[in-house]
Coordinates of C-alpha atoms in Angstrom, one line a residue:
Chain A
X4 CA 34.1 82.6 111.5
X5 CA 36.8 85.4 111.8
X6 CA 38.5 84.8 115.6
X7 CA 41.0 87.3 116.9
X8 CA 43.1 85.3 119.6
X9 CA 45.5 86.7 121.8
X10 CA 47.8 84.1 123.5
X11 CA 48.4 82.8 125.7
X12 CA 44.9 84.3 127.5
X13 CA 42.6 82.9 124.5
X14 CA 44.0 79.3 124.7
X15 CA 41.1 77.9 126.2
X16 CA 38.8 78.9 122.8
X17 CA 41.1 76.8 120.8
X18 CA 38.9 73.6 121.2
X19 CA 35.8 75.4 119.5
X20 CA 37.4 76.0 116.1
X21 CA 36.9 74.9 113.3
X22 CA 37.9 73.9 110.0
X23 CA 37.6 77.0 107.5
X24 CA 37.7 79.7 110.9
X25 CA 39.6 82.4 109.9
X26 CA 42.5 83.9 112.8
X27 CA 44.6 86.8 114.1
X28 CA 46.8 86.1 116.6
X29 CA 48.7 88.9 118.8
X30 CA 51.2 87.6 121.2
X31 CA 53.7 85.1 121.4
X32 CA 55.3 82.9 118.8
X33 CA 57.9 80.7 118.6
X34 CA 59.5 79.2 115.4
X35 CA 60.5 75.6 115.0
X36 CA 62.2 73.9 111.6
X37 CA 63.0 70.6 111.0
X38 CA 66.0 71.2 113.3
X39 CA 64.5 72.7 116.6
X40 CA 62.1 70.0 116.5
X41 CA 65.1 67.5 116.5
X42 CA 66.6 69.7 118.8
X43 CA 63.5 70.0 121.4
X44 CA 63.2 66.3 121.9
X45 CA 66.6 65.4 122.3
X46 CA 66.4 67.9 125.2
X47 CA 63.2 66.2 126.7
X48 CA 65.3 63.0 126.2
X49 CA 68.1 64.0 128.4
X50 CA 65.7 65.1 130.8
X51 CA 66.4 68.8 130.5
X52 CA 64.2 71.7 130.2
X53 CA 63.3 74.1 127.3
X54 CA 64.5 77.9 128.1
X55 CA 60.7 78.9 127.0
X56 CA 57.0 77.7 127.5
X57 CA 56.2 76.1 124.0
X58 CA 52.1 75.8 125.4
X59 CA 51.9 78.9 126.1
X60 CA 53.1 80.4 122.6
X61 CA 51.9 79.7 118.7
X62 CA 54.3 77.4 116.9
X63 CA 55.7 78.6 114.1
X64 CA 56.8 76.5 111.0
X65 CA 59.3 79.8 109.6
X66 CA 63.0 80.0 109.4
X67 CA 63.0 84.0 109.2
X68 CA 64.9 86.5 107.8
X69 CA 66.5 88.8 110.2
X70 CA 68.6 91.2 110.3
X71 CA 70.9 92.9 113.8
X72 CA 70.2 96.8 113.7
X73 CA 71.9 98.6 116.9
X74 CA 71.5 95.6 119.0
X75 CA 68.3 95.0 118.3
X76 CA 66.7 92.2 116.1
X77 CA 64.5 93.0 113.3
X78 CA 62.6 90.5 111.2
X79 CA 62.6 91.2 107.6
X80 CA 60.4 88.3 106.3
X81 CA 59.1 85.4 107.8
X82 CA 56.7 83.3 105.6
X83 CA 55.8 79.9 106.8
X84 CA 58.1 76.7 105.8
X85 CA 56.1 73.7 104.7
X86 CA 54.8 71.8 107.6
X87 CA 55.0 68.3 106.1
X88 CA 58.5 67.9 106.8
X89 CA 57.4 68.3 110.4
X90 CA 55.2 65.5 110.4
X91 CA 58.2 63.6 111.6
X92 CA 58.0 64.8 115.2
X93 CA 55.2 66.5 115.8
X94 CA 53.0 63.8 117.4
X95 CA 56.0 64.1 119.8
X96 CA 56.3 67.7 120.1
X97 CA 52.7 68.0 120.7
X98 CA 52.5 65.3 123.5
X99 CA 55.6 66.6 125.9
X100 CA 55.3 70.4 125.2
X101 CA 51.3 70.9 125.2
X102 CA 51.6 72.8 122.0
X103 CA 47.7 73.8 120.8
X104 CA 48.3 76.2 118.2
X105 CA 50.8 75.3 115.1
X106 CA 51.1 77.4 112.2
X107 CA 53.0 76.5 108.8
X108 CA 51.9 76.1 105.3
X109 CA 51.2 72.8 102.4
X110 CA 49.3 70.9 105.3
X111 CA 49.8 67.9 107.8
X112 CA 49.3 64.2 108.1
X113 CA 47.1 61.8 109.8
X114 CA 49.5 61.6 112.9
X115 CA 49.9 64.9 113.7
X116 CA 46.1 65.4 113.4
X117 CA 45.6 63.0 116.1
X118 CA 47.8 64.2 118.2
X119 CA 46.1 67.6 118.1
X120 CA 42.6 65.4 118.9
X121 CA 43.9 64.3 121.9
X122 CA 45.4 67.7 123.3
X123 CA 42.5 69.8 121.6
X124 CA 44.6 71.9 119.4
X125 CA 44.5 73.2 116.0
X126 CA 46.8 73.6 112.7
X127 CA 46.3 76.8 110.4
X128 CA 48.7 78.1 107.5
X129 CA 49.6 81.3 106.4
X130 CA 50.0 82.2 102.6
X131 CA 53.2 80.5 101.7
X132 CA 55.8 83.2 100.5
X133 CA 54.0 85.7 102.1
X134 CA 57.1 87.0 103.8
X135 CA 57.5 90.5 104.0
X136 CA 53.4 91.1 105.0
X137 CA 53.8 88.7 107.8
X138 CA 57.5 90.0 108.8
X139 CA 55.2 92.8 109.5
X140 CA 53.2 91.4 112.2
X141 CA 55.9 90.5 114.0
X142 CA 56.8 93.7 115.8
X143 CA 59.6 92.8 118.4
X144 CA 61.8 89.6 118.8
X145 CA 61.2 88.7 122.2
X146 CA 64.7 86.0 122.4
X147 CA 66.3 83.6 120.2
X148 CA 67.8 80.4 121.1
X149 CA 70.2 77.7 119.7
X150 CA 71.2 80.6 117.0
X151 CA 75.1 79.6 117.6
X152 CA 74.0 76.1 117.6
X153 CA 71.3 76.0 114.5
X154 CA 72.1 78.8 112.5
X155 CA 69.2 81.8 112.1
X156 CA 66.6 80.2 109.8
X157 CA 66.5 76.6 112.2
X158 CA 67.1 78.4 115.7
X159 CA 64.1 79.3 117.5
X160 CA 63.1 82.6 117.8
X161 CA 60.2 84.3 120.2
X162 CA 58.2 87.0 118.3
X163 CA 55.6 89.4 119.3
X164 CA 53.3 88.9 116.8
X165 CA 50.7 91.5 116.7
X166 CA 47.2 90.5 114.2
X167 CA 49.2 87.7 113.0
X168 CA 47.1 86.7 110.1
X169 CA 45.0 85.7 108.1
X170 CA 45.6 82.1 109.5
X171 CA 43.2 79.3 108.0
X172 CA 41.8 76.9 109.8
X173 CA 43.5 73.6 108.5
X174 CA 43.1 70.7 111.1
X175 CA 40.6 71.3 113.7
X176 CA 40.4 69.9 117.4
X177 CA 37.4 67.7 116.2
X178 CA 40.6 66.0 113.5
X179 CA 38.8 67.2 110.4
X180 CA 41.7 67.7 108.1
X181 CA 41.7 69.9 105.3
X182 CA 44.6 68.1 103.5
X183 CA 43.3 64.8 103.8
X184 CA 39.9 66.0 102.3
X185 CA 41.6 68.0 99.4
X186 CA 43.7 65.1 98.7
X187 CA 41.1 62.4 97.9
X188 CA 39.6 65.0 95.8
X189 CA 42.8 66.0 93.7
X190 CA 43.1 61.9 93.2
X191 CA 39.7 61.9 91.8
X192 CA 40.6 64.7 89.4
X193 CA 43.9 62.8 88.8
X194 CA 42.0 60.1 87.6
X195 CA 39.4 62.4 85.6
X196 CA 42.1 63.6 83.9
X197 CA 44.5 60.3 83.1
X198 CA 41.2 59.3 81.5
X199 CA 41.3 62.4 79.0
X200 CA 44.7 61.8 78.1
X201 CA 43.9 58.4 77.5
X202 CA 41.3 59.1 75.0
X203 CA 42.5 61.9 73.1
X204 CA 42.4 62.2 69.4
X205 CA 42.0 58.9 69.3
Chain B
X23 CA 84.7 94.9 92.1
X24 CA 82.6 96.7 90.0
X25 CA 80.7 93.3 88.4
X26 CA 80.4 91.8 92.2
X27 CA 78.5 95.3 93.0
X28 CA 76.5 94.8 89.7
X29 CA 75.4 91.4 90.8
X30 CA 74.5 92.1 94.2
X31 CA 72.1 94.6 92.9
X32 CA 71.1 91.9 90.4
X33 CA 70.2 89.3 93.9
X34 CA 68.8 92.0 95.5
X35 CA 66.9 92.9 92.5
X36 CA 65.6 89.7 92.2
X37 CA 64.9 88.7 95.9
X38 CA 62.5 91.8 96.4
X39 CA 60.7 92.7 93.3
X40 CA 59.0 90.2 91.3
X41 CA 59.6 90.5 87.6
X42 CA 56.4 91.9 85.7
X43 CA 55.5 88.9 83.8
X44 CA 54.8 87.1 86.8
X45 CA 53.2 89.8 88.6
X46 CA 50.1 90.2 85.6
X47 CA 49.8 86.4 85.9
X48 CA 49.0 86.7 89.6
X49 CA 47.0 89.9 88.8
X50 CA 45.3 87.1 86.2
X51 CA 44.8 84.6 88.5
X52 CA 43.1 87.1 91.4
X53 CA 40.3 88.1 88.8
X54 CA 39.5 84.8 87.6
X55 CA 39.6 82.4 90.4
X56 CA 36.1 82.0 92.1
X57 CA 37.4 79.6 95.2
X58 CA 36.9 82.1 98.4
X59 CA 39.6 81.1 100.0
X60 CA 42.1 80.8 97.2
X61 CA 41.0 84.2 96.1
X62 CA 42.1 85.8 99.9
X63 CA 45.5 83.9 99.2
X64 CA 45.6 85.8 96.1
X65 CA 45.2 89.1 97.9
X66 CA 47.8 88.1 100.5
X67 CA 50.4 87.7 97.3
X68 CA 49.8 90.8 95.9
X69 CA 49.9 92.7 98.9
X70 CA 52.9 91.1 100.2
X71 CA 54.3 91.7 96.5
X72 CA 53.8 95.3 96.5
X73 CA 54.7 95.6 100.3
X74 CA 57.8 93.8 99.4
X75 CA 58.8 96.2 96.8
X76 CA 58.2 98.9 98.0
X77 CA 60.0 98.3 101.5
X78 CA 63.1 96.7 99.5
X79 CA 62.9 93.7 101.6
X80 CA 62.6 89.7 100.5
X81 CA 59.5 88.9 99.2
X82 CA 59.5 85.6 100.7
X83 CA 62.1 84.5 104.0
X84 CA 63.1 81.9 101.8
X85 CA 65.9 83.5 99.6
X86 CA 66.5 79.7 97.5
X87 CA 69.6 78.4 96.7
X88 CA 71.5 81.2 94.7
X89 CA 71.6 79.8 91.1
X90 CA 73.2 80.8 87.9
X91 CA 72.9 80.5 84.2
X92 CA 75.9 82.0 82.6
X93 CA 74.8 82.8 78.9
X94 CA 78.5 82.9 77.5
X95 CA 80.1 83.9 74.3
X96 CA 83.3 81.7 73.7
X97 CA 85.4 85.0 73.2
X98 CA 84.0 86.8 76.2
X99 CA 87.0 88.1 78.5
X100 CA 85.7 88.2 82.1
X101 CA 84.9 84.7 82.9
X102 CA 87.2 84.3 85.5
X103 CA 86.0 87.3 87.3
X104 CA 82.5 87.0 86.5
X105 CA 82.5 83.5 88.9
X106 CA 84.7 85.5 91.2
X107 CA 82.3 87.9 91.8
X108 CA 79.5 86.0 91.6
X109 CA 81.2 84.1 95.1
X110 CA 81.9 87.6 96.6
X111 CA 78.3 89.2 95.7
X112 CA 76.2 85.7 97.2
X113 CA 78.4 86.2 100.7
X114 CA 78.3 90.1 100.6
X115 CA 74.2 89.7 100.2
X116 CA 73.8 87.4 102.9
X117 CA 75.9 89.7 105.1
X118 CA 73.4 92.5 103.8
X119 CA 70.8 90.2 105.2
X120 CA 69.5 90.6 101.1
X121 CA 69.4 86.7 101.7
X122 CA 68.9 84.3 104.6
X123 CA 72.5 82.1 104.8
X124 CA 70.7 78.7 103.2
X125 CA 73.5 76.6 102.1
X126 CA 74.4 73.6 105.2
X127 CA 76.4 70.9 105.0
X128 CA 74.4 67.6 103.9
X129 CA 76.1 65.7 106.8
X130 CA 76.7 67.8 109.7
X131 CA 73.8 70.5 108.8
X132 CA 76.3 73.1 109.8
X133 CA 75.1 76.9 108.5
X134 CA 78.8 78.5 107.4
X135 CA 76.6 81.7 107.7
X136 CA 77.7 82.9 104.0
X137 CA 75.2 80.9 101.6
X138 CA 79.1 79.8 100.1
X139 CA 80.0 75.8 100.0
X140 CA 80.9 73.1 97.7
X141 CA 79.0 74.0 94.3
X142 CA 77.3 76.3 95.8
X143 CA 76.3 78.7 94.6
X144 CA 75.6 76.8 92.0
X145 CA 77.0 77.9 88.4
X146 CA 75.5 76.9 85.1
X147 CA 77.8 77.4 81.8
X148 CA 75.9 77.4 78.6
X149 CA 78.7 78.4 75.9
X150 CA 77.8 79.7 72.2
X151 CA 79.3 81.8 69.6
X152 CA 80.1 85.8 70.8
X153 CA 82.0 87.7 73.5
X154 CA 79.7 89.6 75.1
X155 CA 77.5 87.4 78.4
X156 CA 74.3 87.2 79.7
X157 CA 73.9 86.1 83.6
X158 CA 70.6 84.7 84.7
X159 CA 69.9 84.9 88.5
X160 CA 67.2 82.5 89.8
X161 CA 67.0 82.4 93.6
X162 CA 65.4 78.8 93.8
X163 CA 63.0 78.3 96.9
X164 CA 63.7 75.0 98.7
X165 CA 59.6 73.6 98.8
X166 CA 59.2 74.2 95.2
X167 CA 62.4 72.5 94.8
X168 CA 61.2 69.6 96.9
X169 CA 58.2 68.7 94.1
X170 CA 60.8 68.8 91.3
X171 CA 61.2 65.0 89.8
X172 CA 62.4 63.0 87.2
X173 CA 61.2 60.1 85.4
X174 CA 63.1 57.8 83.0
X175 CA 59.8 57.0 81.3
X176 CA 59.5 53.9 78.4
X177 CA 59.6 55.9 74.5
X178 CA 56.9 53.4 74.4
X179 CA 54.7 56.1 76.8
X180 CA 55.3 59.1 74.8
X181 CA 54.0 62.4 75.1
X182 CA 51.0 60.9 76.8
X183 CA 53.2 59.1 79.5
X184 CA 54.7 62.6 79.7
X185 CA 51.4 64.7 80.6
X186 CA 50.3 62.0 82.9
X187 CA 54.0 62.0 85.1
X188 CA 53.4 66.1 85.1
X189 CA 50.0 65.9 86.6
X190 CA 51.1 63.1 88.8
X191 CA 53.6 65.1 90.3
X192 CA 51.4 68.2 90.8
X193 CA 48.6 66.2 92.9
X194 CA 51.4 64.4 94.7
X195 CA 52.7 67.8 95.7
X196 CA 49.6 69.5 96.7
X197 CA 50.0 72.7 98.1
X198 CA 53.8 71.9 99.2
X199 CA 55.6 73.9 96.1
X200 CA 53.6 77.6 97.2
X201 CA 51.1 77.3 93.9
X202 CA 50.3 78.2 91.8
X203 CA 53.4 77.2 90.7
X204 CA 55.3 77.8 87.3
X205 CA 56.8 74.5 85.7
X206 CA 59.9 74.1 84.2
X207 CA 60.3 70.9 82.1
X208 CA 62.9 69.2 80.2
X209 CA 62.3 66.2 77.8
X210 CA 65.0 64.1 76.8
X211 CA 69.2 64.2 77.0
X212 CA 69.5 62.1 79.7
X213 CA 68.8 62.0 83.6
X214 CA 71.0 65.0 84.3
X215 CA 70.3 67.0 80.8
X216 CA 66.7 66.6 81.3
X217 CA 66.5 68.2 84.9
X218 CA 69.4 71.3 83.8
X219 CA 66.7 71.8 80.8
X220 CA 63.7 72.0 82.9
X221 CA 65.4 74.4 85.5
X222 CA 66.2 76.0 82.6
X223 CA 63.1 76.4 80.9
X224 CA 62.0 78.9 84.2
X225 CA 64.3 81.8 82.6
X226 CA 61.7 82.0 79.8
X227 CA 59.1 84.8 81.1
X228 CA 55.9 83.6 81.8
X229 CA 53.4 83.8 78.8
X230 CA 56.1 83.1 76.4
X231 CA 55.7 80.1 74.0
X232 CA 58.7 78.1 73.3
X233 CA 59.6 79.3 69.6
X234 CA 58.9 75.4 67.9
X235 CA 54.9 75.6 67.5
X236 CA 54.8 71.9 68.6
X237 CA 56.6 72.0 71.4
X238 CA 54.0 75.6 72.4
X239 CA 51.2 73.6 71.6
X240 CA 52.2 71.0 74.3
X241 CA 52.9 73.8 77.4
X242 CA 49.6 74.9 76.9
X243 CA 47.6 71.4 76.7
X244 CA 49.8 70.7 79.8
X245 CA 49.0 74.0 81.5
X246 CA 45.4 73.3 80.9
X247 CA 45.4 69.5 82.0
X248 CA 47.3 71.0 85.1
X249 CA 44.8 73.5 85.6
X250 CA 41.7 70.6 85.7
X251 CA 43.9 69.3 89.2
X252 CA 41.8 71.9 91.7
X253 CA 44.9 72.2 93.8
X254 CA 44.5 75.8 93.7
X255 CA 46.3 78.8 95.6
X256 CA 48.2 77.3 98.7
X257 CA 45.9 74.2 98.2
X258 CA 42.4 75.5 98.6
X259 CA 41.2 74.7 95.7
X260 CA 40.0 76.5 92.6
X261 CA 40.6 76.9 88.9
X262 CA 44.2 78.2 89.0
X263 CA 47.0 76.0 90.3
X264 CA 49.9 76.7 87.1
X265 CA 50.6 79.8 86.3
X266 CA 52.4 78.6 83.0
X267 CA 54.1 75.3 81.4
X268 CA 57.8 76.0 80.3
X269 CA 59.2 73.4 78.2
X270 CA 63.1 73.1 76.7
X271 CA 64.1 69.5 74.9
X272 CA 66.9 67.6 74.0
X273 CA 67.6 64.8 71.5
X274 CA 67.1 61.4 73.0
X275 CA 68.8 57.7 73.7
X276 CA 66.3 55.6 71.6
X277 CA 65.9 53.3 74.8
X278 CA 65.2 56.0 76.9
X279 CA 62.6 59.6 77.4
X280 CA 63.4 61.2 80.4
X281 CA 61.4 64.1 81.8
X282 CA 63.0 66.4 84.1
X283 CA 60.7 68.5 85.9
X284 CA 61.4 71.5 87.6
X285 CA 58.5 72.9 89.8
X286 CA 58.8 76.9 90.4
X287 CA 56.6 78.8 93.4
X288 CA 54.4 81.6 92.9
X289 CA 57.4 84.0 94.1
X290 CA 59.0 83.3 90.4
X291 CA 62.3 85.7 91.1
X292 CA 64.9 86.1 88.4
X293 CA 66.7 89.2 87.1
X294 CA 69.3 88.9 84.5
X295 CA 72.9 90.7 84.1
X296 CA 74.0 91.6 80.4
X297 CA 78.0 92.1 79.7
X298 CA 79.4 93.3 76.9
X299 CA 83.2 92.3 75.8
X300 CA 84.0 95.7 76.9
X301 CA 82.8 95.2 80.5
X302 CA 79.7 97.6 80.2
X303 CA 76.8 96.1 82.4
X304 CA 73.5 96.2 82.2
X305 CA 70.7 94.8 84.6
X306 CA 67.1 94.0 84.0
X307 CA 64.3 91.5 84.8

């Protein structure tokens, strides 16, 4: 199924997806590296408060390109980082900030597709590389934060995202997970094809 | 000043149009591969390719690491300004916003903002006979570079233990390194040779065979045993996951056959820089 969410109003149609739905997404989205996510629960540690609502936006798995043009931020390209290294903190991120809608590329774990069980949420990637088409969808840069701090491809920045997509479908809010399923049945292969190397010309 | 402005138009070059040998291969890949959604990946690729171009902006947000391979004729006379500009052209590009500043410090993760910091960028000498140079750029992305491996195999394994580590390493990586991917590898040397080799090996266009017939023959059982993974565009699955095997070798320790492999993303950027001993310049892809 092809969905076209707008966020925050569409949140509550984020349980019904599935696995394989296809997405757009116009409104808000914040990105988040290995370092904001660092960054966001130290913050929650110290008992202080995020300068944005992370459940009311798309997370973002990007370290953009961007460029300052008469004041004004413009993004140039801003493909999807791989979401693995992520796995670290997500389970954490999910459960303080209410995130339902996380967007990267390569796939997540186990634990962060529990995590998005419990809080109904979903993962989908973009196509890795894909900077300069998606840099498109992202009209307007709403803020950034921690840039002095982070530096621009780890701070956060709040886009205006407008048909953000295609987006796959990767973990649903039932915890199918497309990586775990792909990844039994690359070991398979694997183990198809040690077999053929083991009996070649021989 | 004139080489750093010939090398910045080299990065930018690079970072925003994708030489032709890789584009076809993509092209390739599209009309061949069956899998649905591997196939709209495709699409996605070569429409962010062409938009890419034709905007003059990065084809993908992640710029790499800015590396070099400095082709050099022991007589050529600009090898002290040739690094010197290549410094000035990687800091003038990422204040271009040509390239996202992606060079931290390991401890401290501090950005200097520049993409300039110890070894980096990072400079490869390969000296021969001549005075005239060749400089390679190869922007390398940062999740490709997190599949590259290297195994200090037993000769005892050979070649077979050699196929077997390369598919290893592509299921293991899954759709992490952006595939299909492009791999670079190098056999024997040593732990370090074996990995400069197989970085190496990426300068070779795609579709080009290595010119010993023995060593061809192996890149294309390996791209075809890498093929027979499934991993597929971005992980989907399908019949494409390599666009091609690159392979460059060394002579060997008689204890020892390392493999050093590189692992390249789609987004295979390069352009290369040729200078005569008279300082004439000449850029291509």
């Amino acid at each position: 199924m092809i969905y076209n969410l707008r966020i925050p109003e569409d949140l509550d149609k984020v349980s019904g997806l599935k696995m394989g739905d296809v997405l757009y997404i116009t409104g808000k989205v914040f990105t988040a590296r290995d370092e904001a996510h660092q960054l966001m629960l130290e913050l929650h540690e110290k008992g202080e408060n995020l300068p944005f609502k992370p459940s009311e936006m798309v997370m973002y798995h990007c370290g953009p390109v961007v460029k300052k043009e008469n004041g004004e931020w413009k993004v140039l390209a801003a493909g999807p980082t791989t979401s693995s290294r992520m796995d670290l903190f997500e389970k954490e991120v999910i459960e303080i900030y209410g995130v339902r809608i996380i967007v990267g590329k390569g796939g997540m774990g186990d634990r962060t597709a529990e995590a998005l069980k419990n809080v109904g949420g979903i993962y989908a990637t973009y196509t890795g590389g894909a900077g300069a088409l998606a840099a498109r969808s992202f009209r307007k840069v709403l803020d950034v934060y921690f840039l002095e701090e982070l530096g621009s491809p780890e701070a956060i920045w709040i886009f205006d995202a407008e048909n953000f997509g295609p987006l796959i479908v990767s973990i649903d809010p039932q915890g199918n997970n497309w990586n775990k399923i792909s990844r039994e049945e690359m070991e398979k292969r694997k183990r198809e094809i040690f077999e053929l190397i083991d009996h070649e010309g021989h | 000043m004139e080489l750093e402005n010939v090398i910045l138009d080299a990065i930018k070059l690079a970072e925003t149009t994708i030489p032709s040998d890789v584009y076809e291969h993509l092209n390739l890949a599209y009309n061949k591969e069956k899998n649905e959604i591997s196939r709209s990946q495709l699409k996605s690729i070569l429409d962010n390719v062409e938009y890419a171009r034709e905007k003059s902006l990065p084809i993908c947000q992640d710029t790499g690491t800015q590396t070099f391979f400095l082709d050099v004729g022991f007589d050529f006379p600009f090898k002290k300004e040739l690094v010197n500009s290549i410094i000035k052209a990687v800091s003038s590009a990422t204040s271009l916003y040509y390239i996202r500043p992606n060079a931290v410090d390991p401890f401290t993760g501090k950005n200097p903002g520049n993409n300039v910091g110890r070894y980096i960028p990072y400079i490869n000498w390969f000296l021969r006979e001549g005075n005239d140079a060749t400089v390679y750029v190869l922007p390398k992305g940062g999740g490709s570079e997190n599949a590259s491996a290297l195994s200090m195999l037993k000769p005892g394994e050979g070649i077979k233990g050699i196929k077997k580590f390369v598919v290893d390493q592509l299921v293991k990586a899954g759709a992490n390194p952006c595939p299909p991917t492009i791999i670079g590898l190098g056999i024997g040397g040593g732990s370090d040779l074996s990995l400069i080799l197989a970085k190496k090996a990426l300068l070779r266009p795609l579709g080009v065979r290595h010119e010993e017939k023995r060593v061809a023959d192996l890149e294309l059982e390996l791209l075809e045993l890498a093929n027979r993974t499934g991993v597929g565009t971005m992980g989907w699955g399908g019949s494409v996951s390599v666009l091609d095997v690159h392979i460059e070798y060394a002579y060997r320790h008689p204890a020892s056959l390392p493999v050093g492999m590189v692992v390249q993303c789609w987004a295979d950027r390069r352009a290369k820089i040729h200078i005569d001993s008279k300082g004439n310049v000449e850029v291509k892809q």
